[in-house]
mmCIF file of C-alpha atoms in Angstrom:
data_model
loop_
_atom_site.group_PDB
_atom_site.id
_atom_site.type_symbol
_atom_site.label_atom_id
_atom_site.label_comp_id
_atom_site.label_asym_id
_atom_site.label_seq_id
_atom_site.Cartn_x
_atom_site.Cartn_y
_atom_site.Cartn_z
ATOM 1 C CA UNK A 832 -5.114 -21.129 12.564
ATOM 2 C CA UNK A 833 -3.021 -18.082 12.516
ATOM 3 C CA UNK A 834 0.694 -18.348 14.101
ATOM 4 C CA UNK A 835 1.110 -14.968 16.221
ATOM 5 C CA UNK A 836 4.334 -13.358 15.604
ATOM 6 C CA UNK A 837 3.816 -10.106 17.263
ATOM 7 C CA UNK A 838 6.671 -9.038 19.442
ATOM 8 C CA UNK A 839 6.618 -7.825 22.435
ATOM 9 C CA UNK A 840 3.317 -9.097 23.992
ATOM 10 C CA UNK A 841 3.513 -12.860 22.655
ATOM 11 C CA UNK A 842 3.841 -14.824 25.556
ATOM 12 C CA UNK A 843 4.776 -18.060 23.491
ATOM 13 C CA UNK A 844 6.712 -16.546 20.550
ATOM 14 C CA UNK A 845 7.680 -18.059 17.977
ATOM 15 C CA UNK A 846 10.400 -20.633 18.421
ATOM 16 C CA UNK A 847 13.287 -18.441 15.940
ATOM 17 C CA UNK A 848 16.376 -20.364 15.687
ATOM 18 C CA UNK A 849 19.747 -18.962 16.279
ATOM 19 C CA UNK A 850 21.450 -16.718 13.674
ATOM 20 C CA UNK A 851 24.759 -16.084 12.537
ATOM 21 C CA UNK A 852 26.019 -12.840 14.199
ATOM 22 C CA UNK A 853 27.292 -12.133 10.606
ATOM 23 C CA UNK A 854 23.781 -11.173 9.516
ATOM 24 C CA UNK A 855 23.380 -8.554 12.167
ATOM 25 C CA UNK A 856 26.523 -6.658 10.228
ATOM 26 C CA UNK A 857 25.078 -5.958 6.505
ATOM 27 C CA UNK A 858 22.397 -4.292 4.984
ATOM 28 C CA UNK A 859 19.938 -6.123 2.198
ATOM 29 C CA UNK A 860 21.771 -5.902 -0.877
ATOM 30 C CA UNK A 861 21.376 -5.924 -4.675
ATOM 31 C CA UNK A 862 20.564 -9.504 -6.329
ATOM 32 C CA UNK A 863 19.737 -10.733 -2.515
ATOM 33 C CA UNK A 864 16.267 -12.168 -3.292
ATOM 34 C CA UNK A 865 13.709 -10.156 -2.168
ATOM 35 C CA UNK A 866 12.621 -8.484 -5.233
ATOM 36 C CA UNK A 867 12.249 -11.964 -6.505
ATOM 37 C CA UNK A 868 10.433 -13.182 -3.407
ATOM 38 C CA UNK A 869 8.078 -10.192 -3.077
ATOM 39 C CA UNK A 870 7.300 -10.124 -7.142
ATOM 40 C CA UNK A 871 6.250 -13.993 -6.364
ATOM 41 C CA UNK A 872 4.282 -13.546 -3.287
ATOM 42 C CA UNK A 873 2.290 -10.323 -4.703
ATOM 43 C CA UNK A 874 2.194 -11.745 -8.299
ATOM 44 C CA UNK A 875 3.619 -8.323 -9.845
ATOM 45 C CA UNK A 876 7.336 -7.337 -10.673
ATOM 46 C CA UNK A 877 6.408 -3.702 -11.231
ATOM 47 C CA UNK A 878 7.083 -2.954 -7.677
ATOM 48 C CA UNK A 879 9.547 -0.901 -5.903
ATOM 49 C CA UNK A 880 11.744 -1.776 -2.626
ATOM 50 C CA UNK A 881 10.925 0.722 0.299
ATOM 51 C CA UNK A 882 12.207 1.222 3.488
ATOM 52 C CA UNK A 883 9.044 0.420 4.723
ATOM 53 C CA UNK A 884 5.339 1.541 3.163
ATOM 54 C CA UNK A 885 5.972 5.227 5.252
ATOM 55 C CA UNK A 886 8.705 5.790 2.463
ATOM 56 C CA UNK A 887 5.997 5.345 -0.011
ATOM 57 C CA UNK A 888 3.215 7.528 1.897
ATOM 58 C CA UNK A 889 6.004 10.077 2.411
ATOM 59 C CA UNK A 890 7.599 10.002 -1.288
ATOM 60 C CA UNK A 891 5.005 9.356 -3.707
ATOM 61 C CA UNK A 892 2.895 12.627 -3.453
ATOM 62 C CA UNK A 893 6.091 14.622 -4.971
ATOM 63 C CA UNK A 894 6.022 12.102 -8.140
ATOM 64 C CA UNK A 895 2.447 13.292 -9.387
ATOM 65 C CA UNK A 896 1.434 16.937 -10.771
ATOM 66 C CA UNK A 897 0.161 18.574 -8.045
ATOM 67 C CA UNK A 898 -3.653 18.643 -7.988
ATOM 68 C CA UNK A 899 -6.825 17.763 -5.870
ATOM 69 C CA UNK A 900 -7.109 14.726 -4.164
ATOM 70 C CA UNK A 901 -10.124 12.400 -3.067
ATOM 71 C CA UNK A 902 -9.412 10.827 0.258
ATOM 72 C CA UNK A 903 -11.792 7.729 1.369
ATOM 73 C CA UNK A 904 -11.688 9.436 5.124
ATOM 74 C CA UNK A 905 -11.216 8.615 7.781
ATOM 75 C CA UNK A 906 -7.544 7.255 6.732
ATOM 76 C CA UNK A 907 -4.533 6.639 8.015
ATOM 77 C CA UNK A 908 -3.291 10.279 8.239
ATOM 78 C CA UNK A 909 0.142 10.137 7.006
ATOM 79 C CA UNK A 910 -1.341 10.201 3.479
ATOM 80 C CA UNK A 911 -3.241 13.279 3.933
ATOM 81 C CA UNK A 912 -0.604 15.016 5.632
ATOM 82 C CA UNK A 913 1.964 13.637 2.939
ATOM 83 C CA UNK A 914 -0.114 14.659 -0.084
ATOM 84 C CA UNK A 915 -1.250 17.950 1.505
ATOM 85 C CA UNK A 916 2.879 18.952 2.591
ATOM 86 C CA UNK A 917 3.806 18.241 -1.352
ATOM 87 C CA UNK A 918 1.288 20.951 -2.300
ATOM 88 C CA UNK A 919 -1.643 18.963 -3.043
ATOM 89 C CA UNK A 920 -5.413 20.157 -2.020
ATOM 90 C CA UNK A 921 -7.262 17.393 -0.492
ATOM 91 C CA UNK A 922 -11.573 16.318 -0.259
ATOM 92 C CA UNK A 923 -12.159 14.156 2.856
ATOM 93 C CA UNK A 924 -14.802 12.003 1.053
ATOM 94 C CA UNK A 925 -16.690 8.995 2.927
ATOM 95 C CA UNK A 926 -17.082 6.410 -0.107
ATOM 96 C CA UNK A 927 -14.904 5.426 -3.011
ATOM 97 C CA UNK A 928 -18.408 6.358 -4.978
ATOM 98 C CA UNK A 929 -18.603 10.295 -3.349
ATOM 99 C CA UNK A 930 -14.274 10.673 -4.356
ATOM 100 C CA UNK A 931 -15.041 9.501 -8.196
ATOM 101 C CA UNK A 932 -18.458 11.764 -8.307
ATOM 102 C CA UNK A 933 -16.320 14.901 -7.447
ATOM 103 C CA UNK A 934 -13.963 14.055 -10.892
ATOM 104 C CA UNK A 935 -10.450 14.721 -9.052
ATOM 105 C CA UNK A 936 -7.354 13.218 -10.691
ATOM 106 C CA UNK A 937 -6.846 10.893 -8.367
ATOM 107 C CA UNK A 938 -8.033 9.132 -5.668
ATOM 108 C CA UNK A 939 -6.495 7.983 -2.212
ATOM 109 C CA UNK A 940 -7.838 5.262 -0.152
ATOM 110 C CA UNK A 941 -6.704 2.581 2.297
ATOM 111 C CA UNK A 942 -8.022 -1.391 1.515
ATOM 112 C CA UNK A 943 -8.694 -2.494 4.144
ATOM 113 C CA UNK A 944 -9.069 0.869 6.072
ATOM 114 C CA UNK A 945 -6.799 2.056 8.535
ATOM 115 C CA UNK A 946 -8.576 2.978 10.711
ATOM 116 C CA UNK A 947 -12.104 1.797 9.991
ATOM 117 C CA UNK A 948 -10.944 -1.966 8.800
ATOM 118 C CA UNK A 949 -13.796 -1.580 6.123
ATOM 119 C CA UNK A 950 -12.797 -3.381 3.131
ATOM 120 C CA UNK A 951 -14.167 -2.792 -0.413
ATOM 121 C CA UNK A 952 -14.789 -5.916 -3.174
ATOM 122 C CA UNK A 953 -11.883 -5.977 -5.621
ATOM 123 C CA UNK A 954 -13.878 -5.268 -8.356
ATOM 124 C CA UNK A 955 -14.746 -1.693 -7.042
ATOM 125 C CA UNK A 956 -11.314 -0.774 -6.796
ATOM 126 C CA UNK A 957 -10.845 -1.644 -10.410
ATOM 127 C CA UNK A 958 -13.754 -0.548 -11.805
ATOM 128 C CA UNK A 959 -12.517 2.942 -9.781
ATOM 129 C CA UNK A 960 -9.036 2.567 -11.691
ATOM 130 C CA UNK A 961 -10.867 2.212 -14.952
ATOM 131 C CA UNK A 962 -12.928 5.037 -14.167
ATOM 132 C CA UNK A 963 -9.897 7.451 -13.409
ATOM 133 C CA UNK A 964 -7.725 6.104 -16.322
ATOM 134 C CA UNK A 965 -10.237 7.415 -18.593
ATOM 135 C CA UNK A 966 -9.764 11.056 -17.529
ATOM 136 C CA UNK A 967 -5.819 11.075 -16.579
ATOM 137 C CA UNK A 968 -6.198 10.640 -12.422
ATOM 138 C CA UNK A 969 -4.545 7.882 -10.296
ATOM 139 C CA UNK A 970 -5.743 5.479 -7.958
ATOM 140 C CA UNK A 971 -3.669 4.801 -5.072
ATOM 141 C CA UNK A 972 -4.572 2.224 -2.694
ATOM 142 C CA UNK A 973 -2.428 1.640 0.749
ATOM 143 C CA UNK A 974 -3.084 -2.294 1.135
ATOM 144 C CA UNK A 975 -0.662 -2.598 4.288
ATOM 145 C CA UNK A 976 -2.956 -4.478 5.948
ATOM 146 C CA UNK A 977 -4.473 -6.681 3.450
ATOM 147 C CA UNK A 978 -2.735 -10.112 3.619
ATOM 148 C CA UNK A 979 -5.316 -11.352 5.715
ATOM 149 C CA UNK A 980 -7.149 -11.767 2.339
ATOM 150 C CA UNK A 981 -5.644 -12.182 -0.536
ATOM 151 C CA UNK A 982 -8.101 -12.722 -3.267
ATOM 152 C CA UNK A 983 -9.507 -9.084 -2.196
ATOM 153 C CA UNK A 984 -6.363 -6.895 -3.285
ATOM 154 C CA UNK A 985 -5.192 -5.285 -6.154
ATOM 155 C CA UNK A 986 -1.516 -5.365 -6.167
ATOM 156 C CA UNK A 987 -1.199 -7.627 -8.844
ATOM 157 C CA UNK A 988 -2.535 -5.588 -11.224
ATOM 158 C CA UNK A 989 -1.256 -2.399 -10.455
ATOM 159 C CA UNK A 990 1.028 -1.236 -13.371
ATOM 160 C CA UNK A 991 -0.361 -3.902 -15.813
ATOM 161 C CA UNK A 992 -1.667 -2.557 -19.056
ATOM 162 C CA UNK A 993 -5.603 -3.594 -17.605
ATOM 163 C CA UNK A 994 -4.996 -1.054 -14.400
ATOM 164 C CA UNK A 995 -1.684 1.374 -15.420
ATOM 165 C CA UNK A 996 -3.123 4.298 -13.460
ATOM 166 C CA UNK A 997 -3.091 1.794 -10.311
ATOM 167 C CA UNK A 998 -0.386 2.159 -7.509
ATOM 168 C CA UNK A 999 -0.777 -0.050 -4.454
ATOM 169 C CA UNK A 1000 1.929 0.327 -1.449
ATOM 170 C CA UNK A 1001 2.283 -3.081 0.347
ATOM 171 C CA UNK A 1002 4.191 -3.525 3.984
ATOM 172 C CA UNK A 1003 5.731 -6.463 4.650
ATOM 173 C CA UNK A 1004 5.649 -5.655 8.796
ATOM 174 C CA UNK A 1005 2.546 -5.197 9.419
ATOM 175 C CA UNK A 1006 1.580 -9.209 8.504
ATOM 176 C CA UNK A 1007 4.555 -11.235 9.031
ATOM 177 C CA UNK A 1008 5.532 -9.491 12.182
ATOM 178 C CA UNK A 1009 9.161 -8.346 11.732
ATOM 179 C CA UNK A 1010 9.400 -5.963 14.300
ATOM 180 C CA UNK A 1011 12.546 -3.641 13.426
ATOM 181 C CA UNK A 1012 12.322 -4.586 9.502
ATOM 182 C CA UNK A 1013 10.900 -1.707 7.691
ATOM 183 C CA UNK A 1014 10.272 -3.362 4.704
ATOM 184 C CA UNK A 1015 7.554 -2.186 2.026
ATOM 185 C CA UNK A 1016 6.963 -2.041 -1.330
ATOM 186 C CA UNK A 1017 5.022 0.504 -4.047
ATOM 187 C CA UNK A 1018 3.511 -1.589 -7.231
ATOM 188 C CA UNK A 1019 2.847 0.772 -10.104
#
């Protein structure tokens, strides 16, 4: 039941009406919605506008002390490279269970994987967050491409006073298939 709105190789794409050449000419602006509409669709308003989840990968390394770093490998290696050009050290680690045994700060994963696709329960992740609030670290989960399932992420909670040591980065792209609209968001 899914409606395929890849571009490019869809041979029946989706039917998009005509717009008015007037939206080509401006960028998103301030009080246009989509703060609103992502807050609604992700259930959190702690969240951040990006030019795309790469902004996020790129940017968020430089906001943390630098330190060592538990990676969930193999990953989608932006992150590493990101973390590791801000100064960070990094442990290539193959289970959420190995990254928290090692006691880093914080810990770097992507739910589902990218590249793997192997997803872990919900309740790991935030039994991980718990686990690194208690001794100062971070959990930062890259959930670009978990819209397929909903009830599986952690975006909603990231920021909240049960998970405040949780950041999630979200792309809107990767799902809803808007080639050309880098569009993503951190929650935190």
């Amino acid at each position: 039941d899914w409606l395929d709105l890849s571009t490019g190789i869809n041979p029946a794409g989706y039917p998009v009406p005509p717009l008015d050449p007037a939206c080509w000419n401006r960028l998103p602006e301030d009080d246009d919605g989509l703060e609103a509409a992502a807050a609604a669709y992700y259930g959190n308003d702690r969240l951040l506008v990006l030019p795309g989840s790469q902004a996020g990968i790129q940017g968020l390394p430089a906001f943390l002390p630098r330190g060592v770093v538990a990676c969930v490998a193999p990953l989608y290696e932006e992150h590493p490279h990101a973390w590791e050009k801000a100064g960070h050290q990094l442990r290539r680690l193959p289970t959420l269970q190995r990254a928290l045994s090692v006691m880093t700060p914080n810990v770097l994963l992507c739910n589902p994987n990218n590249p793997t696709a192997n997803q872990l329960p919900r309740q790991s992740l935030l039994d991980a967050a718990d686990q690194l609030r208690r001794r100062g670290g971070w959990l930062i989960v890259d959930e670009a491409f978990a819209d397929a399932e909903p009830d599986n992420t952690v975006a909603a909670l990231a920021g909240s006073d049960d998970a405040p040591n949780l950041i999630v980065l979200r792309s809107l792209g990767k799902f809803f298939g808007l080639a050309g609209a880098r569009v993503g968001f951190m929650f935190a």
